[in-house]
């Protein structure tokens, strides 16, 4: 009987709570309630309203998070087309469109230079994280050159 008690006592030693400071226990969870993308903050320098002029050297189409990117179209014809036919005519129907203003750079995480006259700027909480495993992969898919910021 004493052996059973002793054996049971020895087996319970070491059982219980992990010692403080033990880093072998990973108690993080996938709970996104504290995730910054739940309530994303747009860049401080982001445009909040369309400002489309009939003439201009370039047009920026800003998509707030969770879309999280901006497109610069560096062709003067885009300004005239957006002014006369609406921003949907240049592929920016759901964006805030401004003439002769670059994409916001506050909080930008990367930039993709595409062949021709297009530049994309990416922000945290962007749709490309899920669609392409990140903006760099998206840029590569489009044949662009990615630069982390």
mmCIF file of C-alpha atoms in Angstrom:
data_model
loop_
_atom_site.group_PDB
_atom_site.id
_atom_site.type_symbol
_atom_site.label_atom_id
_atom_site.label_comp_id
_atom_site.label_asym_id
_atom_site.label_seq_id
_atom_site.Cartn_x
_atom_site.Cartn_y
_atom_site.Cartn_z
ATOM 1 C CA UNK A 1 0.000 0.000 0.000
ATOM 2 C CA UNK A 2 2.861 2.342 0.860
ATOM 3 C CA UNK A 3 4.414 1.668 -2.575
ATOM 4 C CA UNK A 4 1.204 2.653 -4.348
ATOM 5 C CA UNK A 5 1.007 5.869 -2.307
ATOM 6 C CA UNK A 6 4.676 6.658 -2.978
ATOM 7 C CA UNK A 7 4.316 5.942 -6.693
ATOM 8 C CA UNK A 8 1.180 8.098 -6.921
ATOM 9 C CA UNK A 9 2.934 10.900 -5.042
ATOM 10 C CA UNK A 10 5.935 10.794 -7.361
ATOM 11 C CA UNK A 11 3.711 10.844 -10.447
ATOM 12 C CA UNK A 12 1.925 13.995 -9.313
ATOM 13 C CA UNK A 13 5.144 15.884 -8.716
ATOM 14 C CA UNK A 14 5.725 18.029 -11.787
ATOM 15 C CA UNK A 15 2.078 17.941 -12.795
ATOM 16 C CA UNK A 16 0.158 21.145 -12.551
ATOM 17 C CA UNK A 17 0.858 24.696 -13.637
ATOM 18 C CA UNK A 18 3.839 25.491 -15.781
ATOM 19 C CA UNK A 19 6.525 27.463 -13.959
ATOM 20 C CA UNK A 20 6.540 31.208 -14.550
ATOM 21 C CA UNK A 21 8.683 32.297 -17.435
ATOM 22 C CA UNK A 22 8.398 28.980 -19.282
ATOM 23 C CA UNK A 23 8.426 29.941 -22.940
ATOM 24 C CA UNK A 24 7.685 26.429 -24.163
ATOM 25 C CA UNK A 25 3.964 27.005 -23.748
ATOM 26 C CA UNK A 26 2.356 28.872 -26.619
ATOM 27 C CA UNK A 27 -0.943 30.249 -25.421
ATOM 28 C CA UNK A 28 -1.483 32.673 -28.268
ATOM 29 C CA UNK A 29 -4.655 32.217 -30.193
ATOM 30 C CA UNK A 30 -5.944 33.092 -33.603
ATOM 31 C CA UNK A 31 -8.516 35.409 -32.046
ATOM 32 C CA UNK A 32 -8.545 38.410 -34.369
ATOM 33 C CA UNK A 33 -10.377 40.645 -31.900
ATOM 34 C CA UNK A 34 -7.160 42.539 -31.199
ATOM 35 C CA UNK A 35 -6.052 42.584 -34.828
ATOM 36 C CA UNK A 36 -5.342 46.056 -36.244
ATOM 37 C CA UNK A 37 -7.198 45.088 -39.418
ATOM 38 C CA UNK A 38 -10.488 44.792 -37.516
ATOM 39 C CA UNK A 39 -10.608 48.587 -37.425
ATOM 40 C CA UNK A 40 -7.961 49.716 -39.920
ATOM 41 C CA UNK A 41 -6.734 53.286 -39.796
ATOM 42 C CA UNK A 42 -6.256 54.949 -43.181
ATOM 43 C CA UNK A 43 -3.047 56.854 -43.894
ATOM 44 C CA UNK A 44 -3.041 60.356 -42.381
ATOM 45 C CA UNK A 45 -2.386 61.880 -45.812
ATOM 46 C CA UNK A 46 -5.157 59.931 -47.586
ATOM 47 C CA UNK A 47 -7.645 61.896 -49.681
ATOM 48 C CA UNK A 48 -11.190 61.837 -48.361
ATOM 49 C CA UNK A 49 -13.085 63.215 -51.365
ATOM 50 C CA UNK A 50 -12.757 63.177 -55.141
ATOM 51 C CA UNK A 51 -10.974 66.136 -56.705
ATOM 52 C CA UNK A 52 -10.882 65.544 -60.446
ATOM 53 C CA UNK A 53 -9.662 68.293 -62.755
ATOM 54 C CA UNK A 54 -10.121 68.279 -66.514
ATOM 55 C CA UNK A 55 -6.388 68.518 -67.058
ATOM 56 C CA UNK A 56 -3.543 67.011 -65.113
ATOM 57 C CA UNK A 57 -0.370 65.019 -65.515
ATOM 58 C CA UNK A 58 -1.595 62.120 -63.390
ATOM 59 C CA UNK A 59 -4.489 60.687 -61.381
ATOM 60 C CA UNK A 60 -4.409 58.763 -58.083
ATOM 61 C CA UNK A 61 -7.077 56.239 -57.145
ATOM 62 C CA UNK A 62 -7.029 55.589 -53.394
ATOM 63 C CA UNK A 63 -8.770 52.541 -51.902
ATOM 64 C CA UNK A 64 -9.022 52.678 -48.105
ATOM 65 C CA UNK A 65 -8.429 49.586 -45.969
ATOM 66 C CA UNK A 66 -9.421 46.808 -46.102
ATOM 67 C CA UNK A 67 -8.726 47.217 -49.845
ATOM 68 C CA UNK A 68 -5.557 48.993 -48.728
ATOM 69 C CA UNK A 69 -3.868 50.241 -51.860
ATOM 70 C CA UNK A 70 -3.551 53.202 -54.206
ATOM 71 C CA UNK A 71 -2.919 53.386 -57.944
ATOM 72 C CA UNK A 72 -1.132 56.254 -59.680
ATOM 73 C CA UNK A 73 -1.973 56.545 -63.362
ATOM 74 C CA UNK A 74 0.709 58.731 -64.916
ATOM 75 C CA UNK A 75 -0.976 59.474 -68.221
ATOM 76 C CA UNK A 76 -2.591 62.900 -68.774
ATOM 77 C CA UNK A 77 -5.433 61.281 -70.727
ATOM 78 C CA UNK A 78 -6.710 59.693 -67.507
ATOM 79 C CA UNK A 79 -7.515 63.076 -65.946
ATOM 80 C CA UNK A 80 -9.550 64.175 -68.964
ATOM 81 C CA UNK A 81 -11.345 60.822 -69.163
ATOM 82 C CA UNK A 82 -12.203 60.770 -65.433
ATOM 83 C CA UNK A 83 -13.425 64.370 -65.641
ATOM 84 C CA UNK A 84 -15.660 63.868 -68.682
ATOM 85 C CA UNK A 85 -16.773 60.235 -68.280
ATOM 86 C CA UNK A 86 -16.489 59.640 -64.535
ATOM 87 C CA UNK A 87 -13.897 57.837 -62.466
ATOM 88 C CA UNK A 88 -15.256 54.443 -63.516
ATOM 89 C CA UNK A 89 -13.945 55.185 -67.024
ATOM 90 C CA UNK A 90 -10.378 54.835 -65.721
ATOM 91 C CA UNK A 91 -11.137 51.753 -63.596
ATOM 92 C CA UNK A 92 -11.482 53.595 -60.285
ATOM 93 C CA UNK A 93 -15.252 53.593 -59.698
ATOM 94 C CA UNK A 94 -14.952 52.635 -56.000
ATOM 95 C CA UNK A 95 -11.900 54.761 -55.202
ATOM 96 C CA UNK A 96 -11.313 58.301 -54.026
ATOM 97 C CA UNK A 97 -9.824 59.907 -57.133
ATOM 98 C CA UNK A 98 -7.631 63.004 -57.199
ATOM 99 C CA UNK A 99 -5.809 64.720 -60.047
ATOM 100 C CA UNK A 100 -2.145 65.695 -59.720
ATOM 101 C CA UNK A 101 -1.710 64.274 -56.227
ATOM 102 C CA UNK A 102 0.465 61.230 -55.545
ATOM 103 C CA UNK A 103 -0.691 58.241 -53.549
ATOM 104 C CA UNK A 104 -0.505 58.678 -49.766
ATOM 105 C CA UNK A 105 2.761 57.524 -48.244
ATOM 106 C CA UNK A 106 1.897 57.539 -44.525
ATOM 107 C CA UNK A 107 1.874 53.919 -43.304
ATOM 108 C CA UNK A 108 2.758 52.598 -46.796
ATOM 109 C CA UNK A 109 4.433 49.192 -46.666
ATOM 110 C CA UNK A 110 5.450 48.799 -50.297
ATOM 111 C CA UNK A 111 5.327 50.094 -53.827
ATOM 112 C CA UNK A 112 4.999 48.303 -57.153
ATOM 113 C CA UNK A 113 6.279 49.939 -60.315
ATOM 114 C CA UNK A 114 4.524 48.414 -63.290
ATOM 115 C CA UNK A 115 5.577 48.555 -66.916
ATOM 116 C CA UNK A 116 4.103 51.625 -68.568
ATOM 117 C CA UNK A 117 2.546 54.416 -66.557
ATOM 118 C CA UNK A 118 1.190 52.751 -63.410
ATOM 119 C CA UNK A 119 2.469 52.687 -59.845
ATOM 120 C CA UNK A 120 0.761 50.968 -56.900
ATOM 121 C CA UNK A 121 1.273 51.748 -53.219
ATOM 122 C CA UNK A 122 0.217 49.209 -50.577
ATOM 123 C CA UNK A 123 -0.825 49.758 -46.953
ATOM 124 C CA UNK A 124 -1.259 47.417 -43.988
ATOM 125 C CA UNK A 125 -4.561 45.536 -44.054
ATOM 126 C CA UNK A 126 -4.681 45.174 -47.827
ATOM 127 C CA UNK A 127 -6.643 42.673 -49.876
ATOM 128 C CA UNK A 128 -3.460 41.348 -51.486
ATOM 129 C CA UNK A 129 -2.343 39.677 -48.255
ATOM 130 C CA UNK A 130 -5.109 37.122 -48.730
ATOM 131 C CA UNK A 131 -5.470 37.094 -52.520
ATOM 132 C CA UNK A 132 -1.800 36.761 -53.487
ATOM 133 C CA UNK A 133 0.036 36.008 -50.248
ATOM 134 C CA UNK A 134 1.074 39.661 -50.039
ATOM 135 C CA UNK A 135 1.567 42.722 -52.198
ATOM 136 C CA UNK A 136 4.989 41.595 -53.409
ATOM 137 C CA UNK A 137 3.488 38.433 -54.897
ATOM 138 C CA UNK A 138 0.721 40.508 -56.474
ATOM 139 C CA UNK A 139 3.280 42.859 -57.999
ATOM 140 C CA UNK A 140 5.304 39.937 -59.353
ATOM 141 C CA UNK A 141 2.154 38.452 -60.891
ATOM 142 C CA UNK A 142 1.506 41.732 -62.734
ATOM 143 C CA UNK A 143 5.097 41.866 -63.999
ATOM 144 C CA UNK A 144 6.109 44.768 -61.780
ATOM 145 C CA UNK A 145 9.067 45.614 -59.629
ATOM 146 C CA UNK A 146 8.325 45.638 -55.852
ATOM 147 C CA UNK A 147 10.042 47.816 -53.277
ATOM 148 C CA UNK A 148 9.361 47.419 -49.556
ATOM 149 C CA UNK A 149 8.986 50.729 -47.716
#
